[in-house]
Amino acid sequence: MKKIDIILASASPRRKVILSQIGIQFTIIESNTVEDFSLKLPPEAFCEHWAREKAKDVARCHPNSLIIGADTIVVLDKKILGKPQNREQSISMLKSLSGRTHEVLTGVSFIHINSKFDITFNESTYVSFDTLSDNDISNYINVYKPYDKAGSYGIQDRFSIHINKITGCYYNVMGFPISKFHKKFKSAIKEKIIIDCDQ
């Protein structure tokens, strides 16, 4: 079968780097989907819903490409934390996470319209923070401006010094659960025969 194009429906530089690590050839087309955090869904369903919506948005114009959508959220006390809109929200998020363990969930969706192929899954990781001082929070925000990150922190940058435990996939916290993704990707090749690929 002819090899088809793969499109990552995300402009996240972290997802681009992670997906590139396993040798998959892909292009990037950012979805125009805007998440509505007032949507009343459980966290697992929430991240899966928006991952699929992002994939669907790009798939409409690329029906013969395999589209990959992803959405990452932070969950604390059953409350979903997305990306902070400003400094005040960033401070509030980091203060709420200080000294506690929270869950990071990433939903991932595959859509290939012409093959009627459509699967979505999620991955969960638990992250424990040290207690953060006001200076810790302020200095981090000043330097890294983490407004594009769920929960207002990046596990791959200097904030790593404040993380004392991770249970689950590290890459999931970065925004893309690469191990689970690869298993699903190989399953899609084998079961649906939609890609001629050596992965």
PDB file of C-alpha atoms in Angstrom:
ATOM      1  CA  MET A   1       0.000   0.000   0.000  1.00  0.00           C
ATOM      2  CA  LYS A   2       1.177   3.503  -0.788  1.00  0.00           C
ATOM      3  CA  LYS A   3       2.695   5.353   2.123  1.00  0.00           C
ATOM      4  CA  ILE A   4       0.490   8.212   3.304  1.00  0.00           C
ATOM      5  CA  ASP A   5       1.393  11.541   4.802  1.00  0.00           C
ATOM      6  CA  ILE A   6       1.391  11.968   8.567  1.00  0.00           C
ATOM      7  CA  ILE A   7       0.429  15.320  10.040  1.00  0.00           C
ATOM      8  CA  LEU A   8       0.880  16.460  13.626  1.00  0.00           C
ATOM      9  CA  ALA A   9      -1.969  18.851  14.410  1.00  0.00           C
ATOM     10  CA  SER A  10       0.057  20.786  16.963  1.00  0.00           C
ATOM     11  CA  ALA A  11       2.591  23.597  16.961  1.00  0.00           C
ATOM     12  CA  SER A  12       4.042  22.435  20.291  1.00  0.00           C
ATOM     13  CA  PRO A  13       7.844  22.376  19.966  1.00  0.00           C
ATOM     14  CA  ARG A  14       7.986  19.663  22.633  1.00  0.00           C
ATOM     15  CA  ARG A  15       5.665  17.334  20.713  1.00  0.00           C
ATOM     16  CA  LYS A  16       7.671  17.936  17.569  1.00  0.00           C
ATOM     17  CA  VAL A  17      10.917  16.947  19.288  1.00  0.00           C
ATOM     18  CA  ILE A  18       9.439  13.865  20.971  1.00  0.00           C
ATOM     19  CA  LEU A  19       7.800  12.528  17.812  1.00  0.00           C
ATOM     20  CA  SER A  20      10.974  13.160  15.819  1.00  0.00           C
ATOM     21  CA  GLN A  21      12.933  10.942  18.221  1.00  0.00           C
ATOM     22  CA  ILE A  22      11.382   7.748  16.860  1.00  0.00           C
ATOM     23  CA  GLY A  23      12.063   8.477  13.206  1.00  0.00           C
ATOM     24  CA  ILE A  24       8.509   9.075  11.992  1.00  0.00           C
ATOM     25  CA  GLN A  25       8.369  11.462   9.045  1.00  0.00           C
ATOM     26  CA  PHE A  26       5.644  14.050   9.539  1.00  0.00           C
ATOM     27  CA  THR A  27       4.629  17.606   8.818  1.00  0.00           C
ATOM     28  CA  ILE A  28       3.022  20.092  11.177  1.00  0.00           C
ATOM     29  CA  ILE A  29      -0.287  21.858  10.606  1.00  0.00           C
ATOM     30  CA  GLU A  30      -1.566  23.601  13.703  1.00  0.00           C
ATOM     31  CA  SER A  31      -5.220  23.109  14.551  1.00  0.00           C
ATOM     32  CA  ASN A  32      -7.382  26.192  14.960  1.00  0.00           C
ATOM     33  CA  THR A  33      -9.446  24.502  17.650  1.00  0.00           C
ATOM     34  CA  VAL A  34      -9.935  26.576  20.807  1.00  0.00           C
ATOM     35  CA  GLU A  35     -10.505  24.575  23.990  1.00  0.00           C
ATOM     36  CA  ASP A  36     -13.555  25.400  26.079  1.00  0.00           C
ATOM     37  CA  PHE A  37     -12.719  24.694  29.710  1.00  0.00           C
ATOM     38  CA  SER A  38     -16.360  25.112  30.714  1.00  0.00           C
ATOM     39  CA  LEU A  39     -17.091  21.791  28.994  1.00  0.00           C
ATOM     40  CA  LYS A  40     -18.329  19.429  31.686  1.00  0.00           C
ATOM     41  CA  LEU A  41     -16.444  16.201  31.133  1.00  0.00           C
ATOM     42  CA  PRO A  42     -14.306  13.987  33.390  1.00  0.00           C
ATOM     43  CA  PRO A  43     -10.580  14.746  32.904  1.00  0.00           C
ATOM     44  CA  GLU A  44      -9.861  11.617  30.825  1.00  0.00           C
ATOM     45  CA  ALA A  45     -12.773  12.349  28.503  1.00  0.00           C
ATOM     46  CA  PHE A  46     -11.890  16.052  28.403  1.00  0.00           C
ATOM     47  CA  CYS A  47      -8.344  15.586  27.081  1.00  0.00           C
ATOM     48  CA  GLU A  48      -9.483  12.893  24.646  1.00  0.00           C
ATOM     49  CA  HIS A  49     -12.296  15.116  23.367  1.00  0.00           C
ATOM     50  CA  TRP A  50     -10.009  18.040  22.590  1.00  0.00           C
ATOM     51  CA  ALA A  51      -7.278  15.837  21.123  1.00  0.00           C
ATOM     52  CA  ARG A  52      -9.866  14.433  18.725  1.00  0.00           C
ATOM     53  CA  GLU A  53     -11.322  17.853  17.935  1.00  0.00           C
ATOM     54  CA  LYS A  54      -7.840  19.120  17.034  1.00  0.00           C
ATOM     55  CA  ALA A  55      -7.240  16.113  14.795  1.00  0.00           C
ATOM     56  CA  LYS A  56     -10.673  16.464  13.159  1.00  0.00           C
ATOM     57  CA  ASP A  57     -10.069  20.136  12.441  1.00  0.00           C
ATOM     58  CA  VAL A  58      -6.962  19.383  10.381  1.00  0.00           C
ATOM     59  CA  ALA A  59      -8.331  16.147   8.914  1.00  0.00           C
ATOM     60  CA  ARG A  60     -11.200  17.953   7.160  1.00  0.00           C
ATOM     61  CA  CYS A  61      -8.748  19.479   4.695  1.00  0.00           C
ATOM     62  CA  HIS A  62      -6.463  16.432   4.576  1.00  0.00           C
ATOM     63  CA  PRO A  63      -8.754  13.385   4.286  1.00  0.00           C
ATOM     64  CA  ASN A  64      -6.043  11.098   2.928  1.00  0.00           C
ATOM     65  CA  SER A  65      -3.457  11.890   5.612  1.00  0.00           C
ATOM     66  CA  LEU A  66      -3.101  10.366   9.049  1.00  0.00           C
ATOM     67  CA  ILE A  67      -3.685  13.193  11.515  1.00  0.00           C
ATOM     68  CA  ILE A  68      -2.339  13.106  15.068  1.00  0.00           C
ATOM     69  CA  GLY A  69      -3.976  15.371  17.628  1.00  0.00           C
ATOM     70  CA  ALA A  70      -2.968  15.749  21.277  1.00  0.00           C
ATOM     71  CA  ASP A  71      -4.138  17.612  24.348  1.00  0.00           C
ATOM     72  CA  THR A  72      -2.453  17.794  27.765  1.00  0.00           C
ATOM     73  CA  ILE A  73      -4.059  18.868  31.030  1.00  0.00           C
ATOM     74  CA  VAL A  74      -3.074  18.955  34.687  1.00  0.00           C
ATOM     75  CA  VAL A  75      -5.578  17.689  37.248  1.00  0.00           C
ATOM     76  CA  LEU A  76      -5.582  18.635  40.924  1.00  0.00           C
ATOM     77  CA  ASP A  77      -8.434  17.776  43.304  1.00  0.00           C
ATOM     78  CA  LYS A  78     -10.486  16.723  40.247  1.00  0.00           C
ATOM     79  CA  LYS A  79     -10.098  20.247  38.821  1.00  0.00           C
ATOM     80  CA  ILE A  80      -8.632  20.644  35.345  1.00  0.00           C
ATOM     81  CA  LEU A  81      -5.798  23.116  34.924  1.00  0.00           C
ATOM     82  CA  GLY A  82      -4.943  24.184  31.409  1.00  0.00           C
ATOM     83  CA  LYS A  83      -2.487  26.838  30.279  1.00  0.00           C
ATOM     84  CA  PRO A  84      -2.330  30.069  32.285  1.00  0.00           C
ATOM     85  CA  GLN A  85      -3.568  33.145  30.460  1.00  0.00           C
ATOM     86  CA  ASN A  86      -1.428  35.600  32.394  1.00  0.00           C
ATOM     87  CA  ARG A  87       1.067  35.975  35.238  1.00  0.00           C
ATOM     88  CA  GLU A  88      -1.602  35.964  37.927  1.00  0.00           C
ATOM     89  CA  GLN A  89      -3.015  32.645  36.739  1.00  0.00           C
ATOM     90  CA  SER A  90       0.486  31.216  36.474  1.00  0.00           C
ATOM     91  CA  ILE A  91       1.267  32.170  40.080  1.00  0.00           C
ATOM     92  CA  SER A  92      -2.060  30.771  41.272  1.00  0.00           C
ATOM     93  CA  MET A  93      -1.515  27.439  39.499  1.00  0.00           C
ATOM     94  CA  LEU A  94       2.000  26.933  40.843  1.00  0.00           C
ATOM     95  CA  LYS A  95       0.928  27.845  44.372  1.00  0.00           C
ATOM     96  CA  SER A  96      -1.900  25.306  44.200  1.00  0.00           C
ATOM     97  CA  LEU A  97       0.512  22.594  43.018  1.00  0.00           C
ATOM     98  CA  SER A  98       3.214  23.417  45.571  1.00  0.00           C
ATOM     99  CA  GLY A  99       4.062  20.552  47.923  1.00  0.00           C
ATOM    100  CA  ARG A 100       1.442  18.283  46.368  1.00  0.00           C
ATOM    101  CA  THR A 101       0.985  15.480  43.852  1.00  0.00           C
ATOM    102  CA  HIS A 102      -1.068  16.086  40.730  1.00  0.00           C
ATOM    103  CA  GLU A 103      -2.011  14.104  37.641  1.00  0.00           C
ATOM    104  CA  VAL A 104      -0.977  14.922  34.090  1.00  0.00           C
ATOM    105  CA  LEU A 105      -3.246  13.543  31.378  1.00  0.00           C
ATOM    106  CA  THR A 106      -2.597  13.616  27.648  1.00  0.00           C
ATOM    107  CA  GLY A 107      -5.203  12.595  25.121  1.00  0.00           C
ATOM    108  CA  VAL A 108      -3.971  11.461  21.695  1.00  0.00           C
ATOM    109  CA  SER A 109      -6.125  10.943  18.614  1.00  0.00           C
ATOM    110  CA  PHE A 110      -5.460   9.324  15.218  1.00  0.00           C
ATOM    111  CA  ILE A 111      -7.800  10.159  12.346  1.00  0.00           C
ATOM    112  CA  HIS A 112      -7.610   9.068   8.698  1.00  0.00           C
ATOM    113  CA  ILE A 113     -10.894  10.083   7.102  1.00  0.00           C
ATOM    114  CA  ASN A 114     -10.686   8.125   3.850  1.00  0.00           C
ATOM    115  CA  SER A 115      -9.990   4.893   5.739  1.00  0.00           C
ATOM    116  CA  LYS A 116     -12.621   5.703   8.373  1.00  0.00           C
ATOM    117  CA  PHE A 117      -9.885   5.189  10.934  1.00  0.00           C
ATOM    118  CA  ASP A 118     -10.517   7.010  14.208  1.00  0.00           C
ATOM    119  CA  ILE A 119      -9.014   6.064  17.591  1.00  0.00           C
ATOM    120  CA  THR A 120      -8.344   8.081  20.712  1.00  0.00           C
ATOM    121  CA  PHE A 121      -6.635   7.177  23.987  1.00  0.00           C
ATOM    122  CA  ASN A 122      -5.080   8.853  27.006  1.00  0.00           C
ATOM    123  CA  GLU A 123      -2.073   8.415  29.267  1.00  0.00           C
ATOM    124  CA  SER A 124      -1.725   9.389  32.932  1.00  0.00           C
ATOM    125  CA  THR A 125       1.354  10.393  34.953  1.00  0.00           C
ATOM    126  CA  TYR A 126       1.574  11.538  38.571  1.00  0.00           C
ATOM    127  CA  VAL A 127       3.981  14.340  39.483  1.00  0.00           C
ATOM    128  CA  SER A 128       4.967  15.446  43.000  1.00  0.00           C
ATOM    129  CA  PHE A 129       6.305  18.945  43.697  1.00  0.00           C
ATOM    130  CA  ASP A 130       8.500  20.184  46.502  1.00  0.00           C
ATOM    131  CA  THR A 131       7.107  23.113  48.460  1.00  0.00           C
ATOM    132  CA  LEU A 132       7.672  26.261  46.410  1.00  0.00           C
ATOM    133  CA  SER A 133       8.528  29.642  47.888  1.00  0.00           C
ATOM    134  CA  ASP A 134       7.121  32.854  46.432  1.00  0.00           C
ATOM    135  CA  ASN A 135      10.613  33.594  45.103  1.00  0.00           C
ATOM    136  CA  ASP A 136      10.824  30.156  43.459  1.00  0.00           C
ATOM    137  CA  ILE A 137       7.576  30.843  41.629  1.00  0.00           C
ATOM    138  CA  SER A 138       8.330  34.435  40.705  1.00  0.00           C
ATOM    139  CA  ASN A 139      11.840  33.706  39.437  1.00  0.00           C
ATOM    140  CA  TYR A 140      10.646  30.768  37.354  1.00  0.00           C
ATOM    141  CA  ILE A 141       7.856  32.750  35.716  1.00  0.00           C
ATOM    142  CA  ASN A 142      10.154  35.713  35.056  1.00  0.00           C
ATOM    143  CA  VAL A 143      12.669  33.575  33.181  1.00  0.00           C
ATOM    144  CA  TYR A 144      10.537  30.893  31.478  1.00  0.00           C
ATOM    145  CA  LYS A 145       7.144  32.596  31.019  1.00  0.00           C
ATOM    146  CA  PRO A 146       5.350  29.226  31.062  1.00  0.00           C
ATOM    147  CA  TYR A 147       2.096  30.463  29.549  1.00  0.00           C
ATOM    148  CA  ASP A 148       2.100  27.770  26.860  1.00  0.00           C
ATOM    149  CA  LYS A 149       2.302  24.895  29.348  1.00  0.00           C
ATOM    150  CA  ALA A 150      -0.514  23.087  31.147  1.00  0.00           C
ATOM    151  CA  GLY A 151      -0.137  23.653  34.881  1.00  0.00           C
ATOM    152  CA  SER A 152       2.296  26.509  34.173  1.00  0.00           C
ATOM    153  CA  TYR A 153       5.525  24.505  34.318  1.00  0.00           C
ATOM    154  CA  GLY A 154       7.884  22.575  32.089  1.00  0.00           C
ATOM    155  CA  ILE A 155       9.327  19.344  33.439  1.00  0.00           C
ATOM    156  CA  GLN A 156      12.170  19.603  30.903  1.00  0.00           C
ATOM    157  CA  ASP A 157      13.400  23.056  31.975  1.00  0.00           C
ATOM    158  CA  ARG A 158      14.768  24.473  35.239  1.00  0.00           C
ATOM    159  CA  PHE A 159      11.534  23.641  37.019  1.00  0.00           C
ATOM    160  CA  SER A 160      12.826  20.065  37.179  1.00  0.00           C
ATOM    161  CA  ILE A 161      14.694  21.013  40.396  1.00  0.00           C
ATOM    162  CA  HIS A 162      11.321  21.314  42.157  1.00  0.00           C
ATOM    163  CA  ILE A 163      10.037  17.869  41.168  1.00  0.00           C
ATOM    164  CA  ASN A 164      10.742  15.095  43.669  1.00  0.00           C
ATOM    165  CA  LYS A 165       8.805  12.182  42.172  1.00  0.00           C
ATOM    166  CA  ILE A 166       7.248  11.040  38.901  1.00  0.00           C
ATOM    167  CA  THR A 167       5.049   7.975  38.555  1.00  0.00           C
ATOM    168  CA  GLY A 168       4.471   7.110  34.922  1.00  0.00           C
ATOM    169  CA  CYS A 169       5.694   8.382  31.573  1.00  0.00           C
ATOM    170  CA  TYR A 170       8.061  11.370  31.694  1.00  0.00           C
ATOM    171  CA  TYR A 171       7.307  12.305  28.091  1.00  0.00           C
ATOM    172  CA  ASN A 172       3.607  12.395  28.888  1.00  0.00           C
ATOM    173  CA  VAL A 173       4.309  15.322  31.227  1.00  0.00           C
ATOM    174  CA  MET A 174       6.078  17.055  28.338  1.00  0.00           C
ATOM    175  CA  GLY A 175       2.894  16.646  26.308  1.00  0.00           C
ATOM    176  CA  PHE A 176       3.258  13.425  24.312  1.00  0.00           C
ATOM    177  CA  PRO A 177       3.258   9.859  25.734  1.00  0.00           C
ATOM    178  CA  ILE A 178       5.651   8.448  23.169  1.00  0.00           C
ATOM    179  CA  SER A 179       5.784   4.820  24.368  1.00  0.00           C
ATOM    180  CA  LYS A 180       2.004   4.334  24.387  1.00  0.00           C
ATOM    181  CA  PHE A 181       1.735   6.310  21.151  1.00  0.00           C
ATOM    182  CA  HIS A 182       4.211   4.001  19.416  1.00  0.00           C
ATOM    183  CA  LYS A 183       2.316   0.888  20.522  1.00  0.00           C
ATOM    184  CA  LYS A 184      -0.935   2.322  19.149  1.00  0.00           C
ATOM    185  CA  PHE A 185       0.825   3.467  15.998  1.00  0.00           C
ATOM    186  CA  LYS A 186       2.176  -0.018  15.261  1.00  0.00           C
ATOM    187  CA  SER A 187      -1.244  -1.484  15.991  1.00  0.00           C
ATOM    188  CA  ALA A 188      -2.794   0.924  13.501  1.00  0.00           C
ATOM    189  CA  ILE A 189      -0.348  -0.202  10.822  1.00  0.00           C
ATOM    190  CA  LYS A 190      -0.957  -3.883  11.511  1.00  0.00           C
ATOM    191  CA  GLU A 191      -4.711  -3.866  12.012  1.00  0.00           C
ATOM    192  CA  LYS A 192      -5.897  -1.182   9.634  1.00  0.00           C
ATOM    193  CA  ILE A 193      -3.093  -1.405   7.052  1.00  0.00           C
ATOM    194  CA  ILE A 194      -3.244   2.320   6.422  1.00  0.00           C
ATOM    195  CA  ILE A 195       0.484   2.987   6.249  1.00  0.00           C
ATOM    196  CA  ASP A 196       3.375   1.277   4.520  1.00  0.00           C
ATOM    197  CA  CYS A 197       5.945   2.065   7.164  1.00  0.00           C
ATOM    198  CA  ASP A 198       8.904   0.441   8.917  1.00  0.00           C
ATOM    199  CA  GLN A 199       7.954   1.772  12.357  1.00  0.00           C
TER     200      GLN A 199
END
